Each structure stands twice: as structure tokens, then as C-alpha cells.
Amino acid sequence: MIDLEARLAELDGQGLRRRRRVLESGQGAHVTVDGRDFLSFASNDYLGLAAHPAIAEAARTAAAEYGAGAGAAHLLTGHHVLHHRLEQELAEFVGLPAALLFSTGYMANLGVVTALVGRDGAVFADRLNHASLVDAALLSRADHRRYRHGDLTHLEQLLRESDAKDKLIATDTVFSMDGDLAPVPELLALAEKYKAWLYLDDAHGFGVLGEQGHGVLEHYRLTAPDSRLVYLATLGKAAGVSGAFVAGSEALVEWLVNKARTYIYTTATPPMLAAAVSASLKLIAGEPQRRVRLASLIDRLKTGVASLPWPLMASDTPIQPLLIGDNHDALRLADGLRERGILCPAIRPPTVPEGSARLRISLSAAHAEADIDRLLTALGELA
Ligand SMILES: *Cc1c(COP(=O)(O)O)cnc(C)c1O
């Protein structure tokens, strides 16, 4: 039996103990945490929709009509007309034939990967993929091959060497700790050449990438992607609500309804959340100025950081990591910002490679220019 007290003390000693802070306001650029007001660069609420009144209102109206709970799994009586309609809207939104809702992105990744590859299959994964994709590959019992981040030559070598029956290439589209993009068109070409699925996890791209916010496929103008493409987006980040969906061919969705265990053996999400996501989609599509604003805030940050001693990593997305290097320096910087009323997390190994500790600055359309300037001033003082 593990000695939990001792192990926790060990984490404390290594500076690796994680603790939760209590959010007492809605999510946004300005939040109240543990009784104190902060300017926050620490959420995934990229479009500033998490606390949007029209989305909350849609949830309220649906709850008044249908109640709070789904009451059953989708294959029993939990599949509500609000879920069903939303799936059609989501498929249309990303330009794919069909879509399927899951309760969370984590569950979707576990369910999809295990439904598409098994013991005699192989998963080819970018080294920097999200933890849920790593767990999905392990759970599938497929051969798990990780290629160097963004390295197509390495990936092709692994594909060529493999004699697995079913192959699946899995990648984040926007890498969550680096903010850079996966080379999707080249990955699709490799998937075609080696007859593999291409599974795109667009958790940080949906709502943000593309002029209309349709995500990574719009960004790369992949308008008629083929049937080996499996697209996932989460609905708790830019969309500001909760849940996830997988999109692809009709046959894919039918297969997942029958085989994805995290779809089958779990209660459907509350229908009111489907109503909230529908309202969010209207804002994502109807208010492109949120993305324009985000792009201008990213520029402002990049310009301001140029006079600081640390570089930003190469990213054009709202994830703008400031590369510090040393763990303790990164922690000291995050602490210094917190003393100045600014929340911005220090990300350290093992989440990122040794020697690449960073501040993960996450921007939102809800930030004001003055918020960016305040962050830059504080960093200047701490430099
Ligand atoms: C957040 C995230 C997930 C998990 O999505 P949830 O809906 O929060 O469970 C999956 N993949 C990536 C890349 C993520 O960033």
C-alpha cells in the first residue's frame, strides 16, 4: 500500500505538489480567486464566451423546459432532440458528413481510439500529444509509436516499419503547451500513403482557427477531406461550454455509436448543455470580430515581449508560451506576477521537456489592450 502522506510530502519537496485555487467569479479575463481579484492569462476561454449571457440564457431556457439531467445513456432514452440537432449543426459547422457528441474530450479520445484500433493495430503519435491521447493509445493495447514533435520524416519511418493491420496517426492540431500547429496536409498525405486513419484533436483550434472559427480544417482549407480523417473538437475551451464531438463519415459515426465504450456506457450530457453549445456556435460564427481582436492582442503581446529578456515560442495562436528555461526562475516569475494581481501559470517538467520551463500566457478576446500592457509592465519589472 502506498504511503500517501509520505508521497505527498515528496511532491512538496520537489516543488511538484499541485493545488487547486477556488474560483469565486465567472470565468473571464478578470476573475476572483480565493477572495482576491486577478487579471487572468490562465484559461482556455479564448473567445470570452464562457460567461456569455446569451449562452447562459440558452441553458436556462432548456433547463426550464426539459430539466437539468439527461437521465440515461444515449442508447437508452438519453439521446435528446437537442443533442441530435446539435450533432447536425456541428457536422455542418466543420464541413464533415456526420458528428457524434461525447461528454468530454478526454472520454472522446479514449472511445474513438479504442474503437478504431486494437491489439493488432498501431497508433503513431506526436510526442507532445495531450495526455488523453496517450492514455487512449495505451487503453487500445495497440503498438504505441511516438514520433518526434512535428517530425514527418520520423513518422514516415515508423509507418514504413510497421506491419500492423490497422494504423492510426493521432495528433493535437494546436499543441497545448507550445501553441504551434501540426502540419495537417502533410499528415493527411502520409495517412493516405500508408492507409492509416488520421485523428485530429482540435481542442485548441475549434472556434479560434479559420476566418469563421471552423477550426483547423478551415485554416488549412481542407474542404473535402476524405474518409480516413477523424476530427475531434472539445466544447469547453473556445466554445465556452462543455463536452466534445467527433466528426467524420456517416459510417464512422455509426461505428462509434456501436463500439465507443465511453459513448455507450455513460450518461448523456444534460440537454441544456447542448442548447448552450448551439447558442455558442451562433456567436462563434456570427462574431468574427472576436477572432480579429484576438489576433491583434497576440500582435501586441509579441511586440511588447521583444524588449524582455525571454523569447516567446513560435506560435500564432492564443497560446503564447514565454520560454524561461529554469524551473525555479519560471516559478519565481509566476509568483511575482501573482503578487501583482496577475495569474499566469508556470509550466514545468514533466509536462514540458527538461530545461524548457515556461510561462503559458493564454490570451482571450475578452482581454483589453490595457490588460496586455499591464502584463508586459509587470514582466518588465520582474526581468
Ligand atoms: C483539453 C483537451 C482535451 C480534453 O478535453 P476535455 O473536454 O476538457 O476533457 C483533449 N485534448 C486536448 C488537446 C486538450 O487540450
Tab-separated table of C-alpha atoms and ligand atoms in Angstrom:
chain	number	residue	atom	x	y	z
A	1	MET	CA	0.000	0.000	0.000
A	2	ILE	CA	1.473	3.378	-0.909
A	3	ASP	CA	2.151	5.764	1.947
A	4	LEU	CA	0.141	8.697	0.662
A	5	GLU	CA	1.338	11.184	3.299
A	6	ALA	CA	4.981	10.433	2.525
A	7	ARG	CA	4.450	10.591	-1.225
A	8	LEU	CA	2.652	13.917	-0.963
A	9	ALA	CA	5.489	15.291	1.201
A	10	GLU	CA	7.902	14.108	-1.506
A	11	LEU	CA	5.957	16.055	-4.126
A	12	ASP	CA	6.120	19.086	-1.823
A	13	GLY	CA	9.900	18.698	-1.545
A	14	GLN	CA	10.300	18.608	-5.339
A	15	GLY	CA	8.100	21.655	-5.799
A	16	LEU	CA	5.699	19.446	-7.775
A	17	ARG	CA	2.671	19.426	-5.471
A	18	ARG	CA	-0.375	20.657	-7.345
A	19	ARG	CA	-3.068	22.576	-5.521
A	20	ARG	CA	-6.409	23.894	-6.590
A	21	ARG	CA	-7.428	27.502	-6.269
A	22	VAL	CA	-11.059	28.383	-5.763
A	23	LEU	CA	-12.687	30.479	-8.489
A	24	GLU	CA	-15.426	32.623	-6.995
A	25	SER	CA	-16.471	34.578	-10.108
A	26	GLY	CA	-17.458	33.574	-13.617
A	27	GLN	CA	-14.598	32.631	-15.976
A	28	GLY	CA	-13.026	35.535	-17.845
A	29	ALA	CA	-10.156	37.971	-18.206
A	30	HIS	CA	-10.810	39.275	-14.696
A	31	VAL	CA	-11.587	36.721	-12.026
A	32	THR	CA	-11.904	36.398	-8.274
A	33	VAL	CA	-9.789	33.589	-6.873
A	34	ASP	CA	-9.514	32.758	-3.168
A	35	GLY	CA	-11.100	36.090	-2.315
A	36	ARG	CA	-8.779	38.203	-4.463
A	37	ASP	CA	-9.252	39.879	-7.845
A	38	PHE	CA	-6.852	38.893	-10.612
A	39	LEU	CA	-6.169	39.642	-14.230
A	40	SER	CA	-6.039	36.144	-15.721
A	41	PHE	CA	-3.970	34.698	-18.549
A	42	ALA	CA	-4.735	31.210	-17.342
A	43	SER	CA	-7.921	29.950	-19.007
A	44	ASN	CA	-8.818	28.347	-22.350
A	45	ASP	CA	-11.741	30.727	-22.778
A	46	TYR	CA	-10.146	32.092	-25.972
A	47	LEU	CA	-13.221	33.881	-27.312
A	48	GLY	CA	-14.524	35.133	-23.975
A	49	LEU	CA	-17.688	33.020	-24.278
A	50	ALA	CA	-17.612	31.008	-21.033
A	51	ALA	CA	-19.662	33.580	-19.156
A	52	HIS	CA	-21.604	34.964	-22.147
A	53	PRO	CA	-25.182	35.852	-21.140
A	54	ALA	CA	-26.782	34.512	-24.366
A	55	ILE	CA	-25.224	31.083	-23.763
A	56	ALA	CA	-26.287	31.020	-20.115
A	57	GLU	CA	-29.770	32.071	-21.202
A	58	ALA	CA	-29.991	29.212	-23.724
A	59	ALA	CA	-29.066	26.757	-20.955
A	60	ARG	CA	-31.610	28.327	-18.600
A	61	THR	CA	-34.428	28.117	-21.151
A	62	ALA	CA	-33.652	24.491	-21.993
A	63	ALA	CA	-33.411	23.594	-18.295
A	64	ALA	CA	-36.806	25.207	-17.653
A	65	GLU	CA	-38.335	23.131	-20.429
A	66	TYR	CA	-36.529	19.795	-20.094
A	67	GLY	CA	-34.957	19.800	-16.625
A	68	ALA	CA	-31.323	19.514	-15.611
A	69	GLY	CA	-30.444	15.867	-16.224
A	70	ALA	CA	-30.369	13.603	-19.295
A	71	GLY	CA	-31.358	10.691	-17.074
A	72	ALA	CA	-29.938	7.916	-19.269
A	73	ALA	CA	-27.207	6.980	-21.713
A	74	HIS	CA	-27.671	7.891	-25.403
A	75	LEU	CA	-28.533	4.314	-26.400
A	76	LEU	CA	-31.263	4.072	-23.768
A	77	THR	CA	-33.500	7.139	-23.578
A	78	GLY	CA	-30.883	9.853	-23.024
A	79	HIS	CA	-30.425	10.906	-26.660
A	80	HIS	CA	-32.428	14.140	-26.700
A	81	VAL	CA	-33.602	16.067	-29.733
A	82	LEU	CA	-31.327	18.929	-28.566
A	83	HIS	CA	-28.318	16.558	-28.771
A	84	HIS	CA	-29.484	15.266	-32.136
A	85	ARG	CA	-29.908	18.725	-33.672
A	86	LEU	CA	-26.601	19.917	-32.269
A	87	GLU	CA	-24.793	16.981	-33.894
A	88	GLN	CA	-26.167	18.074	-37.274
A	89	GLU	CA	-25.140	21.681	-36.621
A	90	LEU	CA	-21.629	20.641	-35.591
A	91	ALA	CA	-21.116	18.418	-38.654
A	92	GLU	CA	-22.200	21.263	-40.901
A	93	PHE	CA	-20.036	23.730	-38.989
A	94	VAL	CA	-16.834	21.773	-39.633
A	95	GLY	CA	-17.865	20.610	-43.098
A	96	LEU	CA	-17.967	16.860	-42.473
A	97	PRO	CA	-20.819	14.409	-43.141
A	98	ALA	CA	-21.667	13.457	-39.548
A	99	ALA	CA	-20.846	14.186	-35.908
A	100	LEU	CA	-21.236	12.489	-32.529
A	101	LEU	CA	-21.326	14.202	-29.127
A	102	PHE	CA	-19.296	12.974	-26.169
A	103	SER	CA	-19.397	14.181	-22.560
A	104	THR	CA	-15.754	15.346	-22.585
A	105	GLY	CA	-12.784	15.433	-24.920
A	106	TYR	CA	-10.951	13.014	-22.659
A	107	MET	CA	-13.737	10.453	-22.998
A	108	ALA	CA	-13.999	11.032	-26.742
A	109	ASN	CA	-10.304	10.326	-27.240
A	110	LEU	CA	-10.481	7.119	-25.195
A	111	GLY	CA	-13.618	5.980	-27.010
A	112	VAL	CA	-12.576	6.765	-30.563
A	113	VAL	CA	-9.044	5.384	-30.477
A	114	THR	CA	-10.111	2.126	-28.790
A	115	ALA	CA	-12.961	1.726	-31.313
A	116	LEU	CA	-10.625	2.135	-34.311
A	117	VAL	CA	-7.506	0.186	-33.302
A	118	GLY	CA	-6.925	-2.831	-31.090
A	119	ARG	CA	-4.224	-5.326	-30.184
A	120	ASP	CA	-3.183	-5.882	-33.790
A	121	GLY	CA	-3.152	-2.179	-34.600
A	122	ALA	CA	-0.663	0.643	-34.178
A	123	VAL	CA	-1.006	4.239	-33.017
A	124	PHE	CA	1.517	6.781	-34.316
A	125	ALA	CA	1.513	9.765	-32.001
A	126	ASP	CA	3.290	13.100	-31.844
A	127	ARG	CA	5.448	13.176	-28.720
A	128	LEU	CA	3.751	16.314	-27.457
A	129	ASN	CA	0.182	14.994	-27.741
A	130	HIS	CA	-2.302	15.634	-24.955
A	131	ALA	CA	-2.374	13.155	-22.056
A	132	SER	CA	-5.805	11.851	-23.079
A	133	LEU	CA	-4.417	10.687	-26.445
A	134	VAL	CA	-1.540	8.943	-24.685
A	135	ASP	CA	-3.987	7.167	-22.381
A	136	ALA	CA	-6.237	6.310	-25.333
A	137	ALA	CA	-3.350	4.604	-27.132
A	138	LEU	CA	-2.412	2.641	-24.003
A	139	LEU	CA	-6.012	1.563	-23.421
A	140	SER	CA	-6.333	0.357	-27.035
A	141	ARG	CA	-3.424	-2.092	-26.468
A	142	ALA	CA	-2.196	-1.190	-29.921
A	143	ASP	CA	1.500	-0.789	-30.598
A	144	HIS	CA	2.182	2.794	-29.437
A	145	ARG	CA	4.808	4.603	-31.540
A	146	ARG	CA	5.670	8.189	-30.689
A	147	TYR	CA	7.361	10.371	-33.292
A	148	ARG	CA	9.470	13.448	-32.564
A	149	HIS	CA	7.352	16.585	-32.364
A	150	GLY	CA	6.226	17.595	-35.865
A	151	ASP	CA	8.886	15.353	-37.464
A	152	LEU	CA	7.309	13.926	-40.645
A	153	THR	CA	10.457	12.007	-41.602
A	154	HIS	CA	10.448	10.195	-38.277
A	155	LEU	CA	6.724	9.493	-38.603
A	156	GLU	CA	7.145	8.079	-42.113
A	157	GLN	CA	9.983	5.853	-40.958
A	158	LEU	CA	7.752	4.422	-38.197
A	159	LEU	CA	4.858	3.945	-40.634
A	160	ARG	CA	7.116	2.185	-43.140
A	161	GLU	CA	8.477	-0.179	-40.482
A	162	SER	CA	5.050	-1.152	-39.168
A	163	ASP	CA	3.146	-4.214	-40.339
A	164	ALA	CA	0.159	-3.510	-38.130
A	165	LYS	CA	-3.238	-4.311	-39.637
A	166	ASP	CA	-4.909	-1.038	-38.579
A	167	LYS	CA	-2.894	2.145	-38.328
A	168	LEU	CA	-3.926	5.424	-36.759
A	169	ILE	CA	-1.949	8.668	-36.747
A	170	ALA	CA	-3.005	10.862	-33.809
A	171	THR	CA	-2.073	14.466	-33.256
A	172	ASP	CA	-3.077	17.610	-31.430
A	173	THR	CA	-3.686	20.290	-34.071
A	174	VAL	CA	-2.631	23.153	-31.786
A	175	PHE	CA	-0.179	21.878	-29.176
A	176	SER	CA	-1.435	22.860	-25.766
A	177	MET	CA	1.881	23.804	-24.118
A	178	ASP	CA	3.604	25.203	-27.243
A	179	GLY	CA	0.812	26.812	-29.254
A	180	ASP	CA	2.241	25.642	-32.598
A	181	LEU	CA	0.290	23.844	-35.333
A	182	ALA	CA	0.585	20.287	-36.628
A	183	PRO	CA	1.332	20.038	-40.399
A	184	VAL	CA	-2.104	18.606	-41.189
A	185	PRO	CA	-1.960	18.474	-45.026
A	186	GLU	CA	1.346	16.564	-44.901
A	187	LEU	CA	-0.041	14.236	-42.231
A	188	LEU	CA	-3.081	13.571	-44.404
A	189	ALA	CA	-0.814	12.703	-47.334
A	190	LEU	CA	1.099	10.218	-45.142
A	191	ALA	CA	-2.177	8.759	-43.869
A	192	GLU	CA	-3.244	8.185	-47.472
A	193	LYS	CA	0.078	6.696	-48.494
A	194	TYR	CA	0.164	4.248	-45.562
A	195	LYS	CA	-3.615	3.601	-45.400
A	196	ALA	CA	-3.916	4.943	-41.875
A	197	TRP	CA	-6.600	6.888	-40.055
A	198	LEU	CA	-5.696	10.492	-39.313
A	199	TYR	CA	-7.119	11.556	-35.955
A	200	LEU	CA	-7.021	15.317	-35.371
A	201	ASP	CA	-7.575	16.638	-31.846
A	202	ASP	CA	-8.596	20.252	-32.477
A	203	ALA	CA	-9.319	21.111	-28.818
A	204	HIS	CA	-7.443	24.421	-29.074
A	205	GLY	CA	-8.263	25.160	-32.728
A	206	PHE	CA	-12.052	24.890	-32.822
A	207	GLY	CA	-13.609	28.380	-32.680
A	208	VAL	CA	-10.188	30.004	-32.996
A	209	LEU	CA	-8.631	28.871	-36.294
A	210	GLY	CA	-10.031	29.874	-39.651
A	211	GLU	CA	-11.750	33.132	-40.515
A	212	GLN	CA	-15.087	31.712	-39.448
A	213	GLY	CA	-13.682	29.799	-36.495
A	214	HIS	CA	-14.489	26.411	-38.034
A	215	GLY	CA	-11.150	25.116	-36.838
A	216	VAL	CA	-8.058	23.513	-38.290
A	217	LEU	CA	-9.721	22.178	-41.469
A	218	GLU	CA	-10.790	25.700	-42.418
A	219	HIS	CA	-7.342	27.026	-41.520
A	220	TYR	CA	-5.678	24.631	-43.984
A	221	ARG	CA	-8.603	24.910	-46.456
A	222	LEU	CA	-9.186	21.169	-46.397
A	223	THR	CA	-12.683	21.455	-47.787
A	224	ALA	CA	-13.338	17.927	-48.953
A	225	PRO	CA	-11.349	15.735	-46.572
A	226	ASP	CA	-11.529	12.039	-47.226
A	227	SER	CA	-12.985	9.268	-45.151
A	228	ARG	CA	-9.739	8.477	-43.338
A	229	LEU	CA	-9.996	11.738	-41.463
A	230	VAL	CA	-11.410	11.708	-37.940
A	231	TYR	CA	-11.921	15.124	-36.402
A	232	LEU	CA	-12.338	15.869	-32.701
A	233	ALA	CA	-13.071	19.191	-31.059
A	234	THR	CA	-13.851	19.989	-27.457
A	235	LEU	CA	-16.628	22.356	-26.447
A	236	GLY	CA	-15.254	23.537	-23.106
A	237	LYS	CA	-12.475	25.753	-24.466
A	238	ALA	CA	-13.222	28.417	-27.118
A	239	ALA	CA	-16.874	27.314	-27.273
A	240	GLY	CA	-17.118	28.138	-23.578
A	241	VAL	CA	-19.425	25.295	-22.523
A	242	SER	CA	-18.545	21.620	-22.018
A	243	GLY	CA	-18.271	18.363	-23.908
A	244	ALA	CA	-16.759	17.324	-27.222
A	245	PHE	CA	-17.706	15.960	-30.607
A	246	VAL	CA	-16.145	13.677	-33.165
A	247	ALA	CA	-16.867	14.252	-36.852
A	248	GLY	CA	-16.210	12.212	-39.986
A	249	SER	CA	-18.048	9.887	-42.328
A	250	GLU	CA	-21.543	8.541	-41.622
A	251	ALA	CA	-20.035	5.075	-41.287
A	252	LEU	CA	-17.539	6.325	-38.700
A	253	VAL	CA	-20.283	7.811	-36.536
A	254	GLU	CA	-22.404	4.644	-36.827
A	255	TRP	CA	-19.389	2.548	-35.823
A	256	LEU	CA	-18.685	4.767	-32.817
A	257	VAL	CA	-22.322	4.606	-31.671
A	258	ASN	CA	-21.884	0.833	-31.659
A	259	LYS	CA	-18.326	0.471	-30.388
A	260	ALA	CA	-17.073	3.517	-28.480
A	261	ARG	CA	-17.338	2.386	-24.864
A	262	THR	CA	-17.059	5.902	-23.433
A	263	TYR	CA	-20.070	6.827	-25.570
A	264	ILE	CA	-22.152	3.778	-24.735
A	265	TYR	CA	-21.549	3.281	-21.031
A	266	THR	CA	-22.087	6.774	-19.713
A	267	THR	CA	-24.975	9.110	-19.066
A	268	ALA	CA	-25.669	11.620	-21.842
A	269	THR	CA	-24.706	15.209	-21.045
A	270	PRO	CA	-27.605	17.384	-19.897
A	271	PRO	CA	-29.666	18.548	-22.920
A	272	MET	CA	-29.362	22.114	-21.602
A	273	LEU	CA	-25.641	21.976	-22.389
A	274	ALA	CA	-26.456	21.047	-25.984
A	275	ALA	CA	-28.688	24.132	-26.136
A	276	ALA	CA	-25.820	26.198	-24.697
A	277	VAL	CA	-23.387	24.896	-27.340
A	278	SER	CA	-25.905	25.703	-30.095
A	279	ALA	CA	-26.045	29.292	-28.829
A	280	SER	CA	-22.253	29.372	-28.658
A	281	LEU	CA	-21.952	28.213	-32.302
A	282	LYS	CA	-24.065	31.185	-33.379
A	283	LEU	CA	-21.687	33.551	-31.581
A	284	ILE	CA	-18.557	31.822	-32.919
A	285	ALA	CA	-19.850	32.159	-36.489
A	286	GLY	CA	-21.655	35.474	-36.103
A	287	GLU	CA	-18.995	37.469	-34.277
A	288	PRO	CA	-15.773	37.099	-36.284
A	289	GLN	CA	-14.550	40.296	-34.574
A	290	ARG	CA	-13.674	38.126	-31.566
A	291	ARG	CA	-11.011	36.355	-33.663
A	292	VAL	CA	-9.834	39.621	-35.226
A	293	ARG	CA	-9.427	41.077	-31.754
A	294	LEU	CA	-7.563	38.001	-30.537
A	295	ALA	CA	-5.119	38.326	-33.450
A	296	SER	CA	-4.453	41.970	-32.613
A	297	LEU	CA	-3.866	41.130	-28.931
A	298	ILE	CA	-1.402	38.401	-29.960
A	299	ASP	CA	0.481	41.001	-32.066
A	300	ARG	CA	0.517	43.475	-29.208
A	301	LEU	CA	1.962	40.871	-26.857
A	302	LYS	CA	4.640	39.828	-29.379
A	303	THR	CA	5.717	43.419	-29.947
A	304	GLY	CA	5.896	44.135	-26.214
A	305	VAL	CA	7.819	40.974	-25.340
A	306	ALA	CA	10.579	41.893	-27.816
A	307	SER	CA	12.127	44.169	-25.177
A	308	LEU	CA	12.105	41.465	-22.466
A	309	PRO	CA	14.975	39.041	-21.819
A	310	TRP	CA	12.865	35.944	-22.577
A	311	PRO	CA	11.563	34.883	-26.017
A	312	LEU	CA	8.055	33.825	-26.885
A	313	MET	CA	7.903	30.400	-28.513
A	314	ALA	CA	6.952	30.306	-32.207
A	315	SER	CA	3.157	30.464	-32.065
A	316	ASP	CA	0.403	32.425	-33.800
A	317	THR	CA	-2.364	31.023	-31.628
A	318	PRO	CA	-3.712	32.425	-28.338
A	319	ILE	CA	-1.333	30.044	-26.532
A	320	GLN	CA	1.809	32.192	-26.207
A	321	PRO	CA	4.430	30.473	-24.052
A	322	LEU	CA	7.230	32.660	-22.710
A	323	LEU	CA	10.309	30.447	-22.588
A	324	ILE	CA	12.136	30.815	-19.242
A	325	GLY	CA	14.211	27.617	-19.070
A	326	ASP	CA	14.950	27.071	-15.398
A	327	ASN	CA	12.121	25.656	-13.214
A	328	HIS	CA	12.780	27.907	-10.252
A	329	ASP	CA	13.034	31.030	-12.412
A	330	ALA	CA	9.700	30.190	-14.026
A	331	LEU	CA	8.096	29.650	-10.614
A	332	ARG	CA	9.560	32.900	-9.243
A	333	LEU	CA	8.182	34.775	-12.233
A	334	ALA	CA	4.695	33.283	-11.821
A	335	ASP	CA	4.831	34.149	-8.096
A	336	GLY	CA	5.942	37.699	-8.871
A	337	LEU	CA	3.041	38.116	-11.286
A	338	ARG	CA	0.620	36.750	-8.710
A	339	GLU	CA	1.845	39.307	-6.156
A	340	ARG	CA	0.985	41.926	-8.787
A	341	GLY	CA	-2.516	40.535	-9.227
A	342	ILE	CA	-1.857	38.573	-12.428
A	343	LEU	CA	-2.478	34.853	-12.940
A	344	CYS	CA	-0.229	33.098	-15.441
A	345	PRO	CA	0.889	29.531	-14.813
A	346	ALA	CA	4.490	28.295	-14.801
A	347	ILE	CA	4.627	25.024	-16.761
A	348	ARG	CA	7.464	22.719	-15.740
A	349	PRO	CA	8.721	19.198	-16.475
A	350	PRO	CA	7.385	16.570	-16.819
A	351	THR	CA	4.602	18.486	-18.592
A	352	VAL	CA	7.282	20.053	-20.849
A	353	PRO	CA	10.854	18.873	-21.624
A	354	GLU	CA	13.674	19.449	-19.080
A	355	GLY	CA	15.160	22.941	-19.304
A	356	SER	CA	12.145	24.418	-21.108
A	357	ALA	CA	10.056	25.669	-18.185
A	358	ARG	CA	7.765	28.406	-19.385
A	359	LEU	CA	5.004	30.822	-18.546
A	360	ARG	CA	1.940	29.767	-20.503
A	361	ILE	CA	0.299	33.039	-21.458
A	362	SER	CA	-3.164	32.336	-22.724
A	363	LEU	CA	-4.956	35.205	-24.448
A	364	SER	CA	-8.671	35.807	-24.799
A	365	ALA	CA	-10.835	38.101	-26.912
A	366	ALA	CA	-12.125	39.290	-23.525
A	367	HIS	CA	-8.758	40.904	-22.720
A	368	ALA	CA	-8.383	44.666	-23.186
A	369	GLU	CA	-5.228	46.217	-24.684
A	370	ALA	CA	-4.608	47.638	-21.210
A	371	ASP	CA	-4.590	44.086	-19.794
A	372	ILE	CA	-1.771	43.075	-22.155
A	373	ASP	CA	0.135	46.244	-21.266
A	374	ARG	CA	-0.254	45.526	-17.560
A	375	LEU	CA	1.203	42.045	-18.068
A	376	LEU	CA	4.113	43.479	-20.079
A	377	THR	CA	4.837	46.122	-17.423
A	378	ALA	CA	4.815	43.519	-14.665
A	379	LEU	CA	7.163	41.241	-16.651
A	380	GLY	CA	9.449	44.229	-17.283
A	381	GLU	CA	9.662	44.899	-13.553
A	382	LEU	CA	10.441	41.264	-12.837
A	383	ALA	CA	13.071	40.948	-15.587
B	1	LIG	C1	-8.433	19.880	-23.070
B	1	LIG	C2	-8.001	18.862	-24.048
B	1	LIG	C3	-8.647	17.610	-24.120
B	1	LIG	C4	-9.682	17.198	-23.144
B	1	LIG	O1	-10.910	17.821	-23.371
B	1	LIG	P1	-11.958	17.930	-22.214
B	1	LIG	O2	-13.259	18.196	-22.881
B	1	LIG	O3	-11.502	19.054	-21.346
B	1	LIG	O4	-11.941	16.628	-21.479
B	1	LIG	C5	-8.267	16.747	-25.121
B	1	LIG	N1	-7.266	17.063	-25.981
B	1	LIG	C6	-6.623	18.241	-25.914
B	1	LIG	C7	-5.523	18.539	-26.889
B	1	LIG	C8	-6.950	19.166	-24.932
B	1	LIG	O5	-6.288	20.322	-24.847
